[in-house]
Amino acid sequence: MFLLQLVQPMRFERSDKSRLSQFLVQRSLTNIELASFLRWYVAVELHDPAYAKRFYCTYEMLEENMIKLGMGAFDGGDGFKLWQSLVRQTELTAQPCSITRDVRNVPGGTQKKIEKLWHLLSGLLSELTYFEEVIHSRRH
């Protein structure tokens, strides 16, 4: 897959809503796996202040178009739910980093750290142990 190599040149396009970004968004609307990767690559580029506005336009275009798909998108899924699922990926990947940092900062030995970990996983972060839906990709 050459998606990353197509996302990076968007930095040098003449407009924020370039033909390349439109092409990538349209292609990603036919394949949830492609949509997921595109969302991740664009989200990473949002952290670069020089290009954030440009990539935000693409991110927004992807979001709007996925939500418009409605029911029947990506082999029967709901476009809005699928977008929410992609956004949740970011939230879920941030939480283990937070847990690691919290457990590392607990004073004391291993047992104290284990107790803190269990406390975190059984409390506010218990959602890490439950996933409402799985995004299925088509494999040919």
CSV table of C-alpha atoms in Angstrom, one decimal:
chain,number,residue,atom,x,y,z
A,1,MET,CA,0.0,0.0,0.0
A,2,PHE,CA,1.4,3.4,-1.0
A,3,LEU,CA,-1.0,5.5,1.0
A,4,LEU,CA,1.7,7.2,3.1
A,5,GLN,CA,3.7,8.1,0.1
A,6,LEU,CA,0.5,9.8,-1.3
A,7,VAL,CA,-0.4,11.6,1.9
A,8,GLN,CA,3.0,13.2,2.5
A,9,PRO,CA,3.1,15.2,-0.9
A,10,MET,CA,-0.2,16.8,0.1
A,11,ARG,CA,2.1,19.3,2.0
A,12,PHE,CA,3.2,20.7,-1.3
A,13,GLU,CA,-0.2,21.0,-3.0
A,14,ARG,CA,-1.4,24.4,-4.1
A,15,SER,CA,-4.6,24.3,-2.1
A,16,ASP,CA,-5.9,22.8,1.1
A,17,LYS,CA,-8.6,20.9,-0.8
A,18,SER,CA,-6.4,19.6,-3.6
A,19,ARG,CA,-7.3,17.0,-6.1
A,20,LEU,CA,-4.9,14.6,-4.4
A,21,SER,CA,-6.7,15.0,-1.0
A,22,GLN,CA,-10.1,14.6,-2.7
A,23,PHE,CA,-8.9,11.5,-4.6
A,24,LEU,CA,-7.6,9.9,-1.4
A,25,VAL,CA,-10.8,10.6,0.5
A,26,GLN,CA,-13.0,9.2,-2.3
A,27,ARG,CA,-10.9,6.1,-2.5
A,28,SER,CA,-11.0,5.6,1.3
A,29,LEU,CA,-14.8,5.7,1.2
A,30,THR,CA,-14.8,2.3,-0.6
A,31,ASN,CA,-12.5,0.5,1.9
A,32,ILE,CA,-12.7,0.9,5.7
A,33,GLU,CA,-9.1,-0.3,6.1
A,34,LEU,CA,-7.9,2.5,3.7
A,35,ALA,CA,-10.1,5.0,5.6
A,36,SER,CA,-8.5,4.0,8.8
A,37,PHE,CA,-5.0,4.4,7.5
A,38,LEU,CA,-5.8,7.7,5.9
A,39,ARG,CA,-7.3,9.0,9.1
A,40,TRP,CA,-4.2,8.0,11.1
A,41,TYR,CA,-1.7,9.5,8.6
A,42,VAL,CA,-3.6,12.8,8.3
A,43,ALA,CA,-4.1,12.9,12.1
A,44,VAL,CA,-0.3,12.6,12.6
A,45,GLU,CA,0.2,15.6,10.2
A,46,LEU,CA,-2.1,17.7,12.3
A,47,HIS,CA,0.7,18.1,14.8
A,48,ASP,CA,2.9,20.0,12.4
A,49,PRO,CA,1.8,23.7,12.8
A,50,ALA,CA,3.1,24.6,9.3
A,51,TYR,CA,0.7,22.1,7.6
A,52,ALA,CA,-2.1,21.6,10.3
A,53,LYS,CA,-4.7,23.7,8.4
A,54,ARG,CA,-4.1,21.8,5.2
A,55,PHE,CA,-4.4,18.4,6.8
A,56,TYR,CA,-7.4,19.5,8.9
A,57,CYS,CA,-9.3,20.2,5.7
A,58,THR,CA,-8.6,16.6,4.5
A,59,TYR,CA,-9.5,15.2,7.9
A,60,GLU,CA,-12.8,17.2,7.9
A,61,MET,CA,-13.5,16.1,4.3
A,62,LEU,CA,-13.0,12.4,5.3
A,63,GLU,CA,-15.2,12.8,8.4
A,64,GLU,CA,-18.0,14.6,6.5
A,65,ASN,CA,-18.0,12.1,3.6
A,66,MET,CA,-17.9,9.0,5.9
A,67,ILE,CA,-20.8,10.3,8.0
A,68,LYS,CA,-22.8,11.1,4.8
A,69,LEU,CA,-22.5,7.5,3.7
A,70,GLY,CA,-25.1,6.4,6.3
A,71,MET,CA,-26.3,2.9,6.4
A,72,GLY,CA,-24.9,0.4,4.0
A,73,ALA,CA,-21.5,1.9,4.0
A,74,PHE,CA,-18.5,-0.5,3.9
A,75,ASP,CA,-20.6,-3.7,3.5
A,76,GLY,CA,-23.5,-2.9,5.7
A,77,GLY,CA,-22.0,-0.7,8.3
A,78,ASP,CA,-23.3,2.7,9.4
A,79,GLY,CA,-20.9,5.5,8.2
A,80,PHE,CA,-21.4,7.6,11.4
A,81,LYS,CA,-20.7,4.6,13.6
A,82,LEU,CA,-17.7,3.6,11.6
A,83,TRP,CA,-16.3,7.1,11.9
A,84,GLN,CA,-16.8,7.0,15.6
A,85,SER,CA,-15.0,3.7,15.7
A,86,LEU,CA,-12.0,5.2,13.9
A,87,VAL,CA,-12.0,8.2,16.3
A,88,ARG,CA,-12.1,5.7,19.3
A,89,GLN,CA,-8.9,4.1,18.0
A,90,THR,CA,-7.0,7.3,18.9
A,91,GLU,CA,-8.6,7.4,22.4
A,92,LEU,CA,-7.8,3.8,23.0
A,93,THR,CA,-4.2,4.1,22.0
A,94,ALA,CA,-3.7,7.2,24.3
A,95,GLN,CA,-5.0,5.4,27.4
A,96,PRO,CA,-2.2,2.7,27.7
A,97,CYS,CA,0.4,5.5,27.5
A,98,SER,CA,-1.4,7.3,30.4
A,99,ILE,CA,-1.7,4.1,32.4
A,100,THR,CA,2.0,3.4,31.9
A,101,ARG,CA,2.9,6.9,33.1
A,102,ASP,CA,0.7,6.6,36.1
A,103,VAL,CA,1.9,3.2,37.2
A,104,ARG,CA,5.6,4.2,36.7
A,105,ASN,CA,5.1,7.2,39.0
A,106,VAL,CA,3.7,5.1,41.9
A,107,PRO,CA,6.2,5.2,44.8
A,108,GLY,CA,7.0,1.8,46.2
A,109,GLY,CA,7.6,-1.7,45.0
A,110,THR,CA,6.1,-3.9,42.3
A,111,GLN,CA,3.1,-4.9,44.4
A,112,LYS,CA,2.1,-1.2,44.8
A,113,LYS,CA,2.4,-0.7,41.0
A,114,ILE,CA,0.3,-3.8,40.4
A,115,GLU,CA,-2.4,-2.6,42.7
A,116,LYS,CA,-2.4,0.8,41.0
A,117,LEU,CA,-2.7,-1.0,37.6
A,118,TRP,CA,-5.7,-3.1,38.7
A,119,HIS,CA,-7.3,0.0,40.2
A,120,LEU,CA,-7.0,1.9,36.9
A,121,LEU,CA,-8.2,-1.0,34.8
A,122,SER,CA,-11.2,-1.7,37.0
A,123,GLY,CA,-12.2,2.0,37.4
A,124,LEU,CA,-12.4,4.8,34.8
A,125,LEU,CA,-10.3,2.9,32.3
A,126,SER,CA,-12.4,-0.3,32.3
A,127,GLU,CA,-13.5,0.5,28.8
A,128,LEU,CA,-10.1,-0.8,27.6
A,129,THR,CA,-11.4,-4.3,28.3
A,130,TYR,CA,-14.6,-3.9,26.3
A,131,PHE,CA,-14.9,-3.2,22.6
A,132,GLU,CA,-18.4,-2.6,21.3
A,133,GLU,CA,-17.8,-3.4,17.6
A,134,VAL,CA,-15.1,-4.6,15.3
A,135,ILE,CA,-14.4,-3.0,12.0
A,136,HIS,CA,-14.2,-5.8,9.4
A,137,SER,CA,-12.2,-5.3,6.3
A,138,ARG,CA,-12.8,-7.2,3.1
A,139,ARG,CA,-10.1,-9.5,2.1
A,140,HIS,CA,-10.0,-10.8,-1.5
